[in-house]
Amino acid sequence: MAKEKFKTVYVCTNCGEVSPRWVGKCPSCGEWNSMVEDIIKEQTGKGLSSAQSSRSVDSAAITAKLLCDVSATELKSRIKTGFGELDRVLGGGIVLGSVILLGGEPGAGKSTLLLQLCGEISRKLRVLYVTGEESARQIKLRALRLKVPEDNIMLAAESDVDAICALVESDKPSFVVIDSIQTMRCADIASSSGSVSQVKECTSRLLAVAKRNEIPMVIVGHVNKDGAIAGPKVMEHIVDTVLYFEGDKMLPFRVLRAVKNRYGSTNEICMFDMTAKGLKMIENPSKLLLEARPLGVSGNCVACTMEGSRPILSEIQALVTKTGFGTPRRASTGYDFSRMNLLLAVLEKRAGYFLGNLDVYINIVGGLRLDETACDLPVCMAVISSLLDKPLPDNIIAIGEVGLGGEVRGVTNMEYRLREAERIGFTEAIIPKHSMRNLDASSFPNMKLKGVQYIKDAIQALG
Ligand SMILES: Nc1ncnc2c1ncn2[C@@H]1O[C@H](COP(=O)(O)OP(=O)(O)O)[C@@H](O)[C@H]1O
Ligand SMILES: [Mg+2]
Ligand SMILES: [Zn+2]
C-alpha cells in the first residue's frame, strides 16, 4: 500500500482552486483574499486518491440508457413540502434525488425551517434528520417548542459522512436533512471539518447517495460575512438547488431566495416571519411590508420590484437634511449606494434640485434589498418629497427607470406590477409614458395611470 503523506496547500473558498502557495488573488476566479490553508493527502504510489479508488468499485454497475427510454415521470415526481410558497420557490416541490443547499448566517433560522419542513413531510413519508451541531436532546426541545409531529422523524447525531451514507443506504428514508456541512467529516481526509476539501468531499459523497437512491436531501451550509469558514460557494457548483436565507437578524422577516435551481426558475423568493412558534410563511408580503406605513409624511414613496416572477411592493424612505459638516453625508440601507449618488446627480442636473449641501439617507423598509432599475423613479420621488417636505398622496405608486438625461424609461413586467399595486389598493400609478402604449388602460378600472416622460413631470405629482 502506498505510504500516506500529507501536505499543506491553499484552496480558494470561492471556486476551489488549489495552489501550493498563498496568493492574494485567486488565479482561477479572480476573487481577492479567498485562499485558505488546507491539508490534503499527497498522491503517491498508484496515484489514486481515496475518493477515486472507492468509486472505482461500483463503476462496473454503470449502464447507459437511451434517452427515449428514460421515464419522464421521474422528473415530475416531487414532494410537496406543506409550505406552499416554498414549493413555488423550488419550482413545484422537492424533486426526488435532488440535493438542495440551504445557506445562511448562523441564527438565520435554517435548523428551525428544516425541522418544521421535516414535520410537514413526515405526515406522509419517513424522514431522517442528521445533526452534527446540536445534541438529540436540543432537537427534541426545539421540536416540542415548534409543535412538530414526532412519530415519523428519525434523528441521528452523527458527523461521520460515511456512517451517514451507510445509514441512508440501509434505512432508505424518503427525505434527509444534513445540519450542517461544516460539522461533517470524511475520516479519510486529513484536514479538519469545515475546510474546503472536507466540505467538497462530504458534499459529493452525500450527493452520490442521494442520486443513487433517489432520496432528496437538504444540506445546511453556514455563510459567514467575512468568509472565515470555507464557504458553501464551493458547494454551489455541486448541488442542484441553492437556497439562501437573507435578512437582518434584528428584523422578524426572513427572505428565502433560490439563487440556483436545476428544476425551476432562479431568483424566486418567499418570505417568512420568525416567531417563537417557528417560521410562519407570509402569503402576502406586499401587504405586510406596507402595513405600518406612515401616511401623510414626506419622504416616502412606494415601489414595486419583481422578485423572480413575483411582484412585491415596498416602501422607500428618504431623508434630506441640512448637513452639519463640510462634506454632506450620503447613506443607504437596502439600496445600492452608487445608484443613489447617480440619481442625486440626475436630480441636480436635469430637474434643478440642488442637493450639494444636504445630507441624504435612503432606507428600504423591512430589510429587503432593492436593486432593480424600476426603483429609480420612486427613489427620486422620495428624495424630492423629503427635500420639499411635501408628502406624496398615499394612493400613489411610482414605477420606472431614470436615465442620465432625466428621462423616465420603461421596465419589464409592467402589467404584473400594476396588478399587484391595484390588488393592494393603490389608485394611481406614475409610470413611463413609453409603457402606456403597451398597456390597456381599461383593464385597470380602479387605477389611474399617469405616463411621464421626464423626471420633472413626475415631480409635479407632489403638487
Ligand atoms: N426559545 C426560542 N424562542 C423564540 N425564538 C427562538 C428560540 N430559540 C431560538 N429562536 C430563534 O431561532 C433563531 C435561531 O434559529 P436556528 O434555526 O437555530 O438558526 P440556524 O440553524 O440558521 O443557525 C434565533 O435567531 C432566534 O430568533
Ligand atoms: Mg442550526
Ligand atoms: Zn477562486
Short mmCIF file of N, CA and C and ligand atoms in Angstrom, two decimals, residues 111 133-134 142 179 222, ligand 2:
data_model
loop_
_atom_site.label_atom_id
_atom_site.label_comp_id
_atom_site.label_asym_id
_atom_site.label_seq_id
_atom_site.Cartn_x
_atom_site.Cartn_y
_atom_site.Cartn_z
N SER A 111 -32.07 25.71 10.84
CA SER A 111 -32.47 24.50 11.56
C SER A 111 -33.96 24.53 11.87
N GLU A 133 -24.43 19.46 14.81
CA GLU A 133 -24.23 20.68 15.60
C GLU A 133 -24.83 20.58 16.98
N GLU A 134 -26.07 20.06 17.02
CA GLU A 134 -26.78 20.04 18.28
C GLU A 134 -26.95 18.61 18.74
N ARG A 142 -36.46 21.66 20.62
CA ARG A 142 -36.94 22.55 19.56
C ARG A 142 -38.23 22.00 18.95
N ASP A 179 -27.50 18.73 8.86
CA ASP A 179 -27.33 20.03 9.53
C ASP A 179 -26.04 19.98 10.36
N HIS A 222 -23.37 27.04 6.58
CA HIS A 222 -23.29 28.36 7.20
C HIS A 222 -22.50 29.29 6.31
MG MG B 2 -28.66 25.48 13.08
#
